[in-house]
Short mmCIF file of C-alpha atoms and ligand atoms in Angstrom, two decimals:
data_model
loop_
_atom_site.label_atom_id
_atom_site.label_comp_id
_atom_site.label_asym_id
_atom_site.label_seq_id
_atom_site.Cartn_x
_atom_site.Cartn_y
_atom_site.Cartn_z
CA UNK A 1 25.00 -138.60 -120.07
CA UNK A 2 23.47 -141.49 -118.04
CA UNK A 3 19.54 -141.93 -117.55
CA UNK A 4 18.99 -142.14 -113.87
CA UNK A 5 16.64 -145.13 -112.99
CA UNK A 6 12.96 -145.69 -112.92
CA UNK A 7 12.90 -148.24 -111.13
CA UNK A 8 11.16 -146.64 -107.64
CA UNK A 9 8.15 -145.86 -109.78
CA UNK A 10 4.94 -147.90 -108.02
CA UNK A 11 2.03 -146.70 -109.58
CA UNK A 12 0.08 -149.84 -107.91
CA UNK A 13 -3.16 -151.10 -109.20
CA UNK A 14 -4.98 -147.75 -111.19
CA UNK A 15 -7.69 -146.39 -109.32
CA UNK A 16 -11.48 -146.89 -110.39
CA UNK A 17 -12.16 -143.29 -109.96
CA UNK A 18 -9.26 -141.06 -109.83
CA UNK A 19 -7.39 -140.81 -113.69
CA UNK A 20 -4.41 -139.31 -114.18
CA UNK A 21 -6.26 -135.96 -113.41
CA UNK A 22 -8.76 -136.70 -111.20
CA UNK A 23 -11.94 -137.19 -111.53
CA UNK A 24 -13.88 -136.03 -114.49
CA UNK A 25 -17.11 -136.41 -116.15
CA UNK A 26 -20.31 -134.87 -117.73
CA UNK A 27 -22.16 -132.53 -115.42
CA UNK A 28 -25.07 -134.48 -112.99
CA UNK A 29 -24.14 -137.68 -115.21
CA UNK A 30 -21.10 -139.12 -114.52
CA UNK A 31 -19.86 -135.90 -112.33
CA UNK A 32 -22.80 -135.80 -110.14
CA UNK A 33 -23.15 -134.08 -106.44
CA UNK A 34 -23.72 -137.26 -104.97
CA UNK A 35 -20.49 -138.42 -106.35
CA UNK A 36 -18.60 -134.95 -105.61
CA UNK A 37 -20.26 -135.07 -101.33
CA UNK A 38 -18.49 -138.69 -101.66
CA UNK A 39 -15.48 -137.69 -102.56
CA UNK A 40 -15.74 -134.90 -99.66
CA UNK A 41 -16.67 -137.55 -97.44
CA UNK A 42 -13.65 -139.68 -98.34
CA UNK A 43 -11.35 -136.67 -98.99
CA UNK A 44 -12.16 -135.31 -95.29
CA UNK A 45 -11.68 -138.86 -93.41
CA UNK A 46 -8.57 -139.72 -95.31
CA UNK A 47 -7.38 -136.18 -94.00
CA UNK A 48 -8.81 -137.25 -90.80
CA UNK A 49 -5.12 -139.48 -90.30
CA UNK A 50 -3.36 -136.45 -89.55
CA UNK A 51 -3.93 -135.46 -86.12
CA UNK A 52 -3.82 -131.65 -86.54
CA UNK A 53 -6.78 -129.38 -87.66
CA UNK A 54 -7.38 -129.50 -91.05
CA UNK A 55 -7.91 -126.65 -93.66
CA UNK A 56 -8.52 -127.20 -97.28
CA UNK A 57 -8.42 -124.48 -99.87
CA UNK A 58 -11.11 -124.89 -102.41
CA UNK A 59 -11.56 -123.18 -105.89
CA UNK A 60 -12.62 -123.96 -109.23
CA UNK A 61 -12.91 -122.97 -112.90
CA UNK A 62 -15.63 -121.30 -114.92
CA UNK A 63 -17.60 -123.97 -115.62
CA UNK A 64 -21.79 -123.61 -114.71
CA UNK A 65 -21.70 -126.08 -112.37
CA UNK A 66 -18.84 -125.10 -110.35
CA UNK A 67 -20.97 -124.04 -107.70
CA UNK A 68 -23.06 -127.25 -107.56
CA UNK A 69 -20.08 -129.85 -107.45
CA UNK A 70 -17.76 -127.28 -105.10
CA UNK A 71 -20.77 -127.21 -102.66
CA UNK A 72 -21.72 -130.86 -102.74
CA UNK A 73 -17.78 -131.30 -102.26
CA UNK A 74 -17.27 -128.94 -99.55
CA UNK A 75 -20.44 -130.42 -97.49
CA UNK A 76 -18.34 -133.79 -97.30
CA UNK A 77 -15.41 -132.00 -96.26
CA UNK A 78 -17.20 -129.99 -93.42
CA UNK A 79 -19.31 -133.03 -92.03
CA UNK A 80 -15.68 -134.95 -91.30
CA UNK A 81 -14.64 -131.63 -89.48
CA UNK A 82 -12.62 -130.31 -92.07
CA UNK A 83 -12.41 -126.71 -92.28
CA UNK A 84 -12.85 -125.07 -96.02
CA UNK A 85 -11.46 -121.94 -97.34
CA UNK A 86 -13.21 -121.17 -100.73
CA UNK A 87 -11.20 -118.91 -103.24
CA UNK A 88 -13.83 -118.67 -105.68
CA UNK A 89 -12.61 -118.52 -109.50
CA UNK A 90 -8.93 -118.77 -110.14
CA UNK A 91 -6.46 -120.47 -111.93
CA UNK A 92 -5.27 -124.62 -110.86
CA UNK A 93 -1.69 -123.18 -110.21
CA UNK A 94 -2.80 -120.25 -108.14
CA UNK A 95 -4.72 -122.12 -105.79
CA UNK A 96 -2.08 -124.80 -105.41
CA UNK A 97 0.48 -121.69 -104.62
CA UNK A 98 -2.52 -120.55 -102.31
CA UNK A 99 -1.67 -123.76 -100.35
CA UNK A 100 1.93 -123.05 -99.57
CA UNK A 101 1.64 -119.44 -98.49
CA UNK A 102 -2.04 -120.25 -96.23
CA UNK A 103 -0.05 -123.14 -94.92
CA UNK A 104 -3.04 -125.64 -95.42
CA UNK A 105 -2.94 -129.20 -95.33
CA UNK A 106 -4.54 -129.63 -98.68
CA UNK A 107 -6.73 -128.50 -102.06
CA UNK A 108 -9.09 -129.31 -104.31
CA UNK A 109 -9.65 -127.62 -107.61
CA UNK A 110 -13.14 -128.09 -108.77
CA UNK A 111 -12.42 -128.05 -112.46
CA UNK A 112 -12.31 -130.25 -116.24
CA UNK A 113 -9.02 -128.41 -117.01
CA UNK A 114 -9.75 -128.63 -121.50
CA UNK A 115 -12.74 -130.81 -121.69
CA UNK A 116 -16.14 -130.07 -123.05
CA UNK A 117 -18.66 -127.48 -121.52
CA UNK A 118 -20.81 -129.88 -119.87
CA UNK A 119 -18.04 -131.40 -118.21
CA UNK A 120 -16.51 -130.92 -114.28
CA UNK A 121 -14.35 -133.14 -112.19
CA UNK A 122 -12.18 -132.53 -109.31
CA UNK A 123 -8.38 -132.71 -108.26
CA UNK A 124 -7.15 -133.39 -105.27
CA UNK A 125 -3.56 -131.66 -103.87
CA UNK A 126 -1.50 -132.19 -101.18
CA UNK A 127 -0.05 -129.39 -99.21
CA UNK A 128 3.24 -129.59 -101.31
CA UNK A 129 1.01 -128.09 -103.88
CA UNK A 130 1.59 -131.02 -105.95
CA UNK A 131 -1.91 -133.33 -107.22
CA UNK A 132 -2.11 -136.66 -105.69
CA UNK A 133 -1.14 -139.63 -107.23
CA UNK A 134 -1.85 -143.09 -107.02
CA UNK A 135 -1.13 -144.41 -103.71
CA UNK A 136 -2.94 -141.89 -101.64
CA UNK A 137 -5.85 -141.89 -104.19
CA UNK A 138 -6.89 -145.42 -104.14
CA UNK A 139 -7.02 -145.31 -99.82
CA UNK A 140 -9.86 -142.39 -100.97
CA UNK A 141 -10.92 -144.04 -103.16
CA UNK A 142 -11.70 -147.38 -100.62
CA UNK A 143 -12.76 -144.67 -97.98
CA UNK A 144 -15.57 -143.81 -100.70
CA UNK A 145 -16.48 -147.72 -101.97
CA UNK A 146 -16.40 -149.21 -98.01
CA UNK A 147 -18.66 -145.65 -97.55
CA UNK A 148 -16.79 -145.62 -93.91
CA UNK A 149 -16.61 -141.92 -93.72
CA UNK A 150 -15.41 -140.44 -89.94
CA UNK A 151 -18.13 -138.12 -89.50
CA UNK A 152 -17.71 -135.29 -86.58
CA UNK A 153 -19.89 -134.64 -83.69
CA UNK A 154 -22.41 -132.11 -84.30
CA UNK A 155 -20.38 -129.26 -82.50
CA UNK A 156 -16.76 -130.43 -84.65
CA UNK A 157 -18.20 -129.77 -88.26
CA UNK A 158 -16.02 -127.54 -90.01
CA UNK A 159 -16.70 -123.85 -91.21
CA UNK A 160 -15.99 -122.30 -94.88
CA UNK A 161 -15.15 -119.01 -95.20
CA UNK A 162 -13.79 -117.36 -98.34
CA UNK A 163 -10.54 -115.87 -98.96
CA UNK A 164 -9.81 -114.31 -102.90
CA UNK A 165 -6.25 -113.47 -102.00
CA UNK A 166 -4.88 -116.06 -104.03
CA UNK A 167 -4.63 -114.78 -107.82
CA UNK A 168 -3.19 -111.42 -106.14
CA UNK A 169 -0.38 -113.81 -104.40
CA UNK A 170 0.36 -115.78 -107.21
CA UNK A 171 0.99 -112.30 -109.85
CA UNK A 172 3.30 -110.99 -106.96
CA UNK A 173 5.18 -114.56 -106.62
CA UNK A 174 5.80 -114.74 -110.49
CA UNK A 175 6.73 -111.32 -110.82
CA UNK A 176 9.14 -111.85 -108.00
CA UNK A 177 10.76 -114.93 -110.39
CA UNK A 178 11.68 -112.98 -113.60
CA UNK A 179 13.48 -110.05 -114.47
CA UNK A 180 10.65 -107.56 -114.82
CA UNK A 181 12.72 -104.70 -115.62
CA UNK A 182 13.99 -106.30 -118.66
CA UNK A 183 10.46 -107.59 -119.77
CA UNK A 184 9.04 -103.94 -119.35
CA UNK A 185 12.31 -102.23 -120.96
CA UNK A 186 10.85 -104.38 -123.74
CA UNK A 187 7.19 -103.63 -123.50
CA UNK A 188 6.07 -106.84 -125.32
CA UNK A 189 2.45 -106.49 -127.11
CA UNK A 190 0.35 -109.98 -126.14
CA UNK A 191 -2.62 -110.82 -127.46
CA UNK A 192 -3.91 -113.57 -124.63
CA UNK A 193 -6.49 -115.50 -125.38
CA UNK A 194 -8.06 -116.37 -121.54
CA UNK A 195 -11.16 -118.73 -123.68
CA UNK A 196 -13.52 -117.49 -121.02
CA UNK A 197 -11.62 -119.70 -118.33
CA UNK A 198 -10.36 -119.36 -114.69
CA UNK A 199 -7.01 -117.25 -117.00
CA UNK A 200 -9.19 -114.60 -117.14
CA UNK A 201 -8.44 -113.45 -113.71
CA UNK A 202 -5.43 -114.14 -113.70
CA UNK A 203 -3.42 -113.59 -117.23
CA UNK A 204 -4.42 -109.90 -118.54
CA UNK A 205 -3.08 -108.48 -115.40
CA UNK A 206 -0.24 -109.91 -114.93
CA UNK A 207 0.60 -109.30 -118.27
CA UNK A 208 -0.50 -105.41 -117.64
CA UNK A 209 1.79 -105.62 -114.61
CA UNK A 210 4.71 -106.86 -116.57
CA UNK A 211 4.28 -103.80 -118.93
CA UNK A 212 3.09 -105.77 -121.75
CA UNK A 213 0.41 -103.80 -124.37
CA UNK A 214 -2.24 -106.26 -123.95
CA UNK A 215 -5.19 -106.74 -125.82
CA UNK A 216 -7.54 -109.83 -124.47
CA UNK A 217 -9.49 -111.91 -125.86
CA UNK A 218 -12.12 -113.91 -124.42
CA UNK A 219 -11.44 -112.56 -121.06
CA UNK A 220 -14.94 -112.37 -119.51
CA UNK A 221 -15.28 -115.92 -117.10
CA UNK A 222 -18.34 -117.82 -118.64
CA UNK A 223 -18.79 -121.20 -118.25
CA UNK A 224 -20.22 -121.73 -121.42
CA UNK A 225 -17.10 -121.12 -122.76
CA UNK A 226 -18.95 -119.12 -125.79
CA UNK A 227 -15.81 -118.46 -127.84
CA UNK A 228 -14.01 -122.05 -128.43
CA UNK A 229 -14.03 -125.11 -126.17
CA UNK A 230 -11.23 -124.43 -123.64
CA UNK A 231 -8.85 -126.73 -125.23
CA UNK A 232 -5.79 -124.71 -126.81
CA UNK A 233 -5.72 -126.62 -129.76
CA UNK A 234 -4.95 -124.86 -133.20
CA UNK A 235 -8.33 -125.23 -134.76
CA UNK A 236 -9.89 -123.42 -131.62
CA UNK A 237 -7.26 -120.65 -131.53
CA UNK A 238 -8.26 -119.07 -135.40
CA UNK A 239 -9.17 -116.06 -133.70
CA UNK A 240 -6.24 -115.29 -131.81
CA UNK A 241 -3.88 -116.24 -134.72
CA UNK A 242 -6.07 -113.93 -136.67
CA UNK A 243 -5.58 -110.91 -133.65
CA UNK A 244 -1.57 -111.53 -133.74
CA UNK A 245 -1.66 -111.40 -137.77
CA UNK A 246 -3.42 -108.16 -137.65
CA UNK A 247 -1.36 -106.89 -134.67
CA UNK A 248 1.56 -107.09 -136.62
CA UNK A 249 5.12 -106.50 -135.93
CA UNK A 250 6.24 -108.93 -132.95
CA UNK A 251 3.04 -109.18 -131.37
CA UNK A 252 2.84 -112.74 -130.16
CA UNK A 253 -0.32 -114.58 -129.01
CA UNK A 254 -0.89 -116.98 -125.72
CA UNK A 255 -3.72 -119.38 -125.30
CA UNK A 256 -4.58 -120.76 -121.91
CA UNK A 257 -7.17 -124.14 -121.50
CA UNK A 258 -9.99 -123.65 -119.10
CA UNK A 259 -8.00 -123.97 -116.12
CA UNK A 260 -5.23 -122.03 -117.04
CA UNK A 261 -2.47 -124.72 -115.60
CA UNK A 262 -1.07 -124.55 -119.42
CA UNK A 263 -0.25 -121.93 -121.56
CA UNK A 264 -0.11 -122.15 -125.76
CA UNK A 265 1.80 -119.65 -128.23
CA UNK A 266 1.36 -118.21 -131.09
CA UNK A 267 4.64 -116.71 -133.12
CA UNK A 268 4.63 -113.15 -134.40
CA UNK A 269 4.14 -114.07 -137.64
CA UNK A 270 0.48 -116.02 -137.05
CA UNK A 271 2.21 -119.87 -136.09
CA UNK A 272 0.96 -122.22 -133.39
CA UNK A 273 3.86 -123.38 -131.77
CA UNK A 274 3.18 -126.69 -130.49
CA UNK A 275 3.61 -127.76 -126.95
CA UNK A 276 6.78 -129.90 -127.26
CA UNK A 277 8.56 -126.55 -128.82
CA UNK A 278 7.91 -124.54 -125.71
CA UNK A 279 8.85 -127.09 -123.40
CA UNK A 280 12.54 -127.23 -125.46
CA UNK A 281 13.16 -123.90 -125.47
CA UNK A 282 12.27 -123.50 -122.26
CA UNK A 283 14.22 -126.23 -120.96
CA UNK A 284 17.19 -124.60 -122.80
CA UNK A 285 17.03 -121.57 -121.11
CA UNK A 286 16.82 -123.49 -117.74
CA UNK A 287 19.59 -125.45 -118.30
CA UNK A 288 22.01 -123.00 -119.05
CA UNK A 289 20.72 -120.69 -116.40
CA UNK A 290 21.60 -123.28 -113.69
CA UNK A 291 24.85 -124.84 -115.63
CA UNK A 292 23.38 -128.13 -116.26
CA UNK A 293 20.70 -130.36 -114.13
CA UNK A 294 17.67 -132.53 -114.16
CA UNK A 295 14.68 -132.44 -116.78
CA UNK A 296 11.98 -134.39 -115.79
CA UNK A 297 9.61 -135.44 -118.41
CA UNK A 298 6.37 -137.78 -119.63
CA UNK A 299 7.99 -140.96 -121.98
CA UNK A 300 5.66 -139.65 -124.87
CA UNK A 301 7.36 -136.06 -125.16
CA UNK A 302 9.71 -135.06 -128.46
CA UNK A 303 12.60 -136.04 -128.79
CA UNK A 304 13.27 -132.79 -129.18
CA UNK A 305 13.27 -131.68 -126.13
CA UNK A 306 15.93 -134.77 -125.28
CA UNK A 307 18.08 -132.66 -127.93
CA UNK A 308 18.64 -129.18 -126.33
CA UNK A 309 18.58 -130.65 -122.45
CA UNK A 310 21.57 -132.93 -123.95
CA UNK A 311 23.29 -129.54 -125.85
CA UNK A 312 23.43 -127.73 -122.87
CA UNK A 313 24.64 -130.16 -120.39
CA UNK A 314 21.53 -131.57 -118.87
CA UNK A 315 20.21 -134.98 -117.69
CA UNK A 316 17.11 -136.41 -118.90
CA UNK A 317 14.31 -138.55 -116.66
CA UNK A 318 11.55 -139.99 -118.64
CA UNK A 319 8.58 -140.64 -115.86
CA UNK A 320 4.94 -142.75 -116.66
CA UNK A 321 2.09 -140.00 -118.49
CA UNK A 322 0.46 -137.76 -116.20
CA UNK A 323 1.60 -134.09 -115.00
CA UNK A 324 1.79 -135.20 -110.95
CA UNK A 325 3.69 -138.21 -111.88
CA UNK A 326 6.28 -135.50 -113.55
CA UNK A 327 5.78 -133.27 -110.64
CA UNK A 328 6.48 -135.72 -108.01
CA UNK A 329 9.54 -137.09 -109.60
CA UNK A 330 10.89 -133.60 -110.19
CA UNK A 331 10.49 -132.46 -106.30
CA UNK A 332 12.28 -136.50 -105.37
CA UNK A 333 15.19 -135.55 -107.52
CA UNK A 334 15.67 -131.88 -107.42
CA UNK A 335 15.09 -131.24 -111.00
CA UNK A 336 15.61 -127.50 -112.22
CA UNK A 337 12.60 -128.10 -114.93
CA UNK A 338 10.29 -130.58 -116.22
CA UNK A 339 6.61 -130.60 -117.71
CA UNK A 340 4.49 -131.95 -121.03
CA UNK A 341 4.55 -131.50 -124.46
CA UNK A 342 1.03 -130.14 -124.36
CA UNK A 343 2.51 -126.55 -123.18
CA UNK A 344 2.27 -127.62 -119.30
CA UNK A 345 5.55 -126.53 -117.99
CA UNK A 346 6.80 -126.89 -114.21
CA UNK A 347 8.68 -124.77 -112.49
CA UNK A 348 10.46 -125.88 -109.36
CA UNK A 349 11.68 -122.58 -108.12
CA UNK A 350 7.95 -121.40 -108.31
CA UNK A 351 5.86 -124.53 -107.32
CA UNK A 352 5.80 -128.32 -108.97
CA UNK A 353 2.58 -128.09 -110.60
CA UNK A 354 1.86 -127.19 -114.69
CA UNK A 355 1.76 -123.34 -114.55
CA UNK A 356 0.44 -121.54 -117.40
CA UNK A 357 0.84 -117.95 -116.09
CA UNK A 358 4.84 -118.37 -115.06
CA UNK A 359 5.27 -120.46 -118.70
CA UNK A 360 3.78 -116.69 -120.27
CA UNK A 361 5.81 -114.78 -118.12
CA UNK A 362 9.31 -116.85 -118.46
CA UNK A 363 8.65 -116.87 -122.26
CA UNK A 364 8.48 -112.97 -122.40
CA UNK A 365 11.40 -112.85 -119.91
CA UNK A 366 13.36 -115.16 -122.44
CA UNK A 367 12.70 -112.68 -125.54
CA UNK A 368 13.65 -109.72 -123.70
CA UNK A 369 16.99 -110.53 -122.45
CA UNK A 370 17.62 -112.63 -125.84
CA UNK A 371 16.17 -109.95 -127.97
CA UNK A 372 15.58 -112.79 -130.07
CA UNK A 373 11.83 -113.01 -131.48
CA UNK A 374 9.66 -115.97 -130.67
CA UNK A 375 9.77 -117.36 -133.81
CA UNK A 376 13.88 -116.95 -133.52
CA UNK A 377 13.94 -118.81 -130.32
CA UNK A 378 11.43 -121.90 -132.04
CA UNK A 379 13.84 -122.11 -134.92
CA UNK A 380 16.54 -123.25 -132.72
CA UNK A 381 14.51 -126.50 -131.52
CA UNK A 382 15.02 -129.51 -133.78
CA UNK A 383 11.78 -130.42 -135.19
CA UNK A 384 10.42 -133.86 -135.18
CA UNK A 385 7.45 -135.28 -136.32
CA UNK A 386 4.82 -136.79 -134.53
CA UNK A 387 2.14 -139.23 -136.29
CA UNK A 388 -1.03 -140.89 -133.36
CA UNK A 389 -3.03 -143.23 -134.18
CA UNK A 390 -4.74 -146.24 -132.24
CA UNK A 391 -5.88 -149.66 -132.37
CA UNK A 392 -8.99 -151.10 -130.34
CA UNK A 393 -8.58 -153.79 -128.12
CA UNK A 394 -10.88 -155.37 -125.68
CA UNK A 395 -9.98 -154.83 -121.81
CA UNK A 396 -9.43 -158.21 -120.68
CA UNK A 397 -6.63 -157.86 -123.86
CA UNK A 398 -4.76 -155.30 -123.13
CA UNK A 399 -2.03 -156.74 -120.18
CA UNK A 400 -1.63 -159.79 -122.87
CA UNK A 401 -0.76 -157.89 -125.66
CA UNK A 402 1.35 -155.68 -124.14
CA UNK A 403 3.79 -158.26 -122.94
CA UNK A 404 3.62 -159.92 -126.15
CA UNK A 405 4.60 -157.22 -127.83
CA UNK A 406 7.65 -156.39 -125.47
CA UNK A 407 8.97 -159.89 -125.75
CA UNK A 408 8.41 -159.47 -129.78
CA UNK A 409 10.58 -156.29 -129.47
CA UNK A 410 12.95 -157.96 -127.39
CA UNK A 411 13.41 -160.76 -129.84
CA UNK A 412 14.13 -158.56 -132.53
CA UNK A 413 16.70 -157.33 -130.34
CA UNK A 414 15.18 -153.75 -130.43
CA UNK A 415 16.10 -151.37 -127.52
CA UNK A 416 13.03 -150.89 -125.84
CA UNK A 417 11.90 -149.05 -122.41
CA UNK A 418 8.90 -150.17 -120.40
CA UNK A 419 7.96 -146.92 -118.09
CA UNK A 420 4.84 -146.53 -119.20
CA UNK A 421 3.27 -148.61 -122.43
CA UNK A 422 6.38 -150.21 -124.15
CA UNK A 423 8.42 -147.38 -126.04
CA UNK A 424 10.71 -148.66 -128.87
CA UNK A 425 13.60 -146.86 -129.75
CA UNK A 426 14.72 -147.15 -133.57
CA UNK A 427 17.79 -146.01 -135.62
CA UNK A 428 15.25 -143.50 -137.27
CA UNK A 429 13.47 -142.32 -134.56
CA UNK A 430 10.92 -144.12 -131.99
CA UNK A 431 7.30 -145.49 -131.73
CA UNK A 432 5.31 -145.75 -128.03
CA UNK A 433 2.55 -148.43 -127.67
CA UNK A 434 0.49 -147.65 -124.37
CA UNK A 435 -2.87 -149.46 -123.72
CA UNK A 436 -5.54 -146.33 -122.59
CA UNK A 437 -6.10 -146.06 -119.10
CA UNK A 438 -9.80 -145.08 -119.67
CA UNK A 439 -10.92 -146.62 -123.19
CA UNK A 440 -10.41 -149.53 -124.55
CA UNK A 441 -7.86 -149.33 -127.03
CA UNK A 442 -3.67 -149.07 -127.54
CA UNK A 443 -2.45 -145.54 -128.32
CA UNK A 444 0.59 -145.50 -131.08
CA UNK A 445 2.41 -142.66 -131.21
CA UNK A 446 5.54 -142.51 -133.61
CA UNK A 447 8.42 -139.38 -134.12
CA UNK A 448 10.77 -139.24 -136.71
CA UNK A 449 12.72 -136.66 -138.39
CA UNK A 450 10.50 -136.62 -141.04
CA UNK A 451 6.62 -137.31 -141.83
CA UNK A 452 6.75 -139.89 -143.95
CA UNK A 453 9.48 -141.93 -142.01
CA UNK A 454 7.31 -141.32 -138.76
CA UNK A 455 3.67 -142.47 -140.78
CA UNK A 456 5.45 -145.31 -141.92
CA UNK A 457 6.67 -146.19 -138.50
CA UNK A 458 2.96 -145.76 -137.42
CA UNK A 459 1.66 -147.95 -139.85
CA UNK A 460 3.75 -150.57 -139.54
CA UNK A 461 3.64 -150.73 -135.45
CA UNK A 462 -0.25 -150.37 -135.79
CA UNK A 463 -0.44 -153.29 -137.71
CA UNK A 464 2.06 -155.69 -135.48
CA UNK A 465 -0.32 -154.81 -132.15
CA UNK A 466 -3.02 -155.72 -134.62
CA UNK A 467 -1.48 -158.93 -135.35
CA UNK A 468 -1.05 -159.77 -131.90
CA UNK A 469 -4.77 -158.49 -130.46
CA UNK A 470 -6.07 -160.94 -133.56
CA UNK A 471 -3.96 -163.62 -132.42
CA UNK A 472 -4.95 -163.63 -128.41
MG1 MG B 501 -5.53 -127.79 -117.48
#
């Protein structure tokens, strides 16, 4: 099976504000309102370049200031004429299938998806439903630097009104996309753990409404996030792996983040199944359902993933890090599934965005008609492992040593793709250098089949960029 080329990827220069997930920061410090009423300034002109009228659906997280950066963000949007619809509390991928079905010509999800408490940012979407990317960012982002913002007359501002429709519409549209009968003839028991996040609208009723025995966890919305930070990470999840041990029998567990756009499980017999696990036996099952196809996915994800696509006839695209850069591709080439290896999966004949509620619901769909447990279906992905580590490097650096280190590789003779970083492929297994967008330092991540070959690996990459940071 051939790799289809990367080649159209243009990611341009990276935008000052705008990462790979919009804009984030620490609350009234970095993410301030005057920052969040520039972005709505810069938002509502760029939209100004369509000639039509222009209505943006607006919602947010849990977080305490949701309110304060929405509103600051919403006046910007109103003073270029833009009208708002605010949706209050839900989940990213509800509002972003909110866009589709109101029609509107774009979004904005007021929200720090996993990070911190006292963090907020916001994401911009396009009506697709998919979050911008580069291109589009950086002309808001020049909008907001020149500060030439196309303010309306006094009688053209734009109204807000509020519309909480759109958890209700996205249930009905997931239900719609498995075989409910099968998952209730089952009657799975779920222990969901919402972590006090925009899931906690969303996730226990659905699950009710696929006939699942529920019991919730941490399913009142509080932007302190009281029980864990909203990151579904295994050391914040002891208390759901200690709810599906005491469940018993093949009670499984699911863990959203704080925006719900990814979804975490938890086998019946108390194991976190990592991210990259999901995403392969997911990507299986969607495979074989539509005889072969296209899996889109980041460069840094498992091989094995790369292993089941291959088993059951599918083609693999490796895209740059960052969900809407996966997204994006997958819509261009009419993939039939793609996603991360941090348990954000995408599914096209839903929406192409990371959906945590569909990943929950496919999941339980994939049991029942299997009748395989969870754990059963995890035991049939090849396991890898994974060892990160970094190295610093100074800014001005970074380009340098990256192309030093390619044409090192290359001299070696060592297969070696440049998508995103410079990712080296070895006869026992494969090592990614990628300079941080944000900080200023190289990320190293190495898989092998085993531990110790993939630390090794690790090691002796770390120390090579090393060598060549020390020698610039
Ligand atoms: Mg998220």
């Amino acid at each position: 099976m051939t790799r289809r080329s990367n080649k159209n990827f243009d990611r341009g220069k990276m935008p000052k504000l705008f990462g790979t997930d919009g804009v984030r920061g620490v609350t009234n410090k970095d993410m301030s309102p005057e920052l969040a009423l520039g972005i709505g300034l810069a938002f509502g002109t760029w939209l100004k370049k369509s000639n039509k009228k222009r209505k943006v659906l607006v919602g947010s997280d849990t977080r305490t200031s949701r309110d304060m950066i929405k509103f600051a963000f919403c006046s910007g949007l109103l003073s270029t004429g833009c009208d708002v619809i605010d949706q209050g509390v839900l989940p990213s991928p509800a509002l972003q299938y909110s866009i589709k079905h109101l029609k509107a010509d774009a979004g904005a999800i007021i929200t720090a998806s996993h990070n911190p408490p006292s963090f907020n940012g916001i994401k911009l979407v396009e009506p697709t439903g998919i979050e911008m990317i580069s291109r589009d960012l950086e002309e808001i982002e020049a909008i907001y630097f020149k500060k030439c913002f196309a303010f309306a007359g006094w009688d053209e501002v734009g109204k807000i009104s509020r519309w909480e429709g759109g958890t209700r519409v996205y249930i009905d549209a997931i239900k719609s996309r498995v075989d409910l009968e099968a998952i209730r003839k089952a009657k799975p028991k779920v222990v969901i753990d919402c972590a006090n996040g925009a899931g906690a609208v969303c996730a226990p009723y659905l699950l009710q409404e696929l006939g699942c025995e529920v019991v919730s966890l941490n399913a009142q919305p509080d932007g302190l996030f009281p029980c864990h930070e909203p990151e579904p990470l295994k050391e914040n999840l002891k208390e759901l792996i200690n709810q599906v041990r005491t469940q018993g029998g093949t009670a499984i567990g699911v863990a959203h983040d704080g925006d719900a756009d990814r979804a975490i499980f938890i086998t019946e017999d108390g194991s976190y199944l990592y991210g990259d696990k999901t995403l392969a036996l997911v990507a299986a099952h969607e495979i074989k359902k539509n005889k072969g196809g296209l899996f889109v996915t980041a460069v840094s994800s498992s091989t094995c993933v790369e292993d089941v696509v291959k088993k059951k006839g599918g083609e693999v695209l490796y895209t740059p890090i960052g969900s809407p850069v996966v997204a994006h591709e997958m819509l261009r080439q009419k993939a039939v599934f793609g996603g991360e290896e941090n348990g954000g999966l995408i599914f096209p004949e839903l929406q192409y965005c990371r959906d945590g509620a569909m990943a929950m619901a496919r999941i339980l769909e994939i049991m029942a008609k299997s009748g395989k447990s969870l754990k059963e279906l995890a035991a049939e992905v090849p396991t890898y492992s994974l060892t990160k580590t970094k190295v610093h490097c100074p800014q001005e650096k970074k380009e340098k040593t990256k192309q030093r280190f390619i044409s090192e590789m290359k001299k070696e003779g060592v297969p070696i793709q440049t998508i995103d970083g410079a990712k080296v492929q070895l006869k026992d297994g494969w090592v990614l250098v990628r300079p941080s967008g944000t900080e200023p330092i190289f990320r190293i991540f190495s898989e092998a089949k085993d531990p110790e070959t993939s630390r090794k690996l690790s090691q002796k990459y770390k120390s090579k960029v090393e060598e060549i940071i020390a020698e610039i």
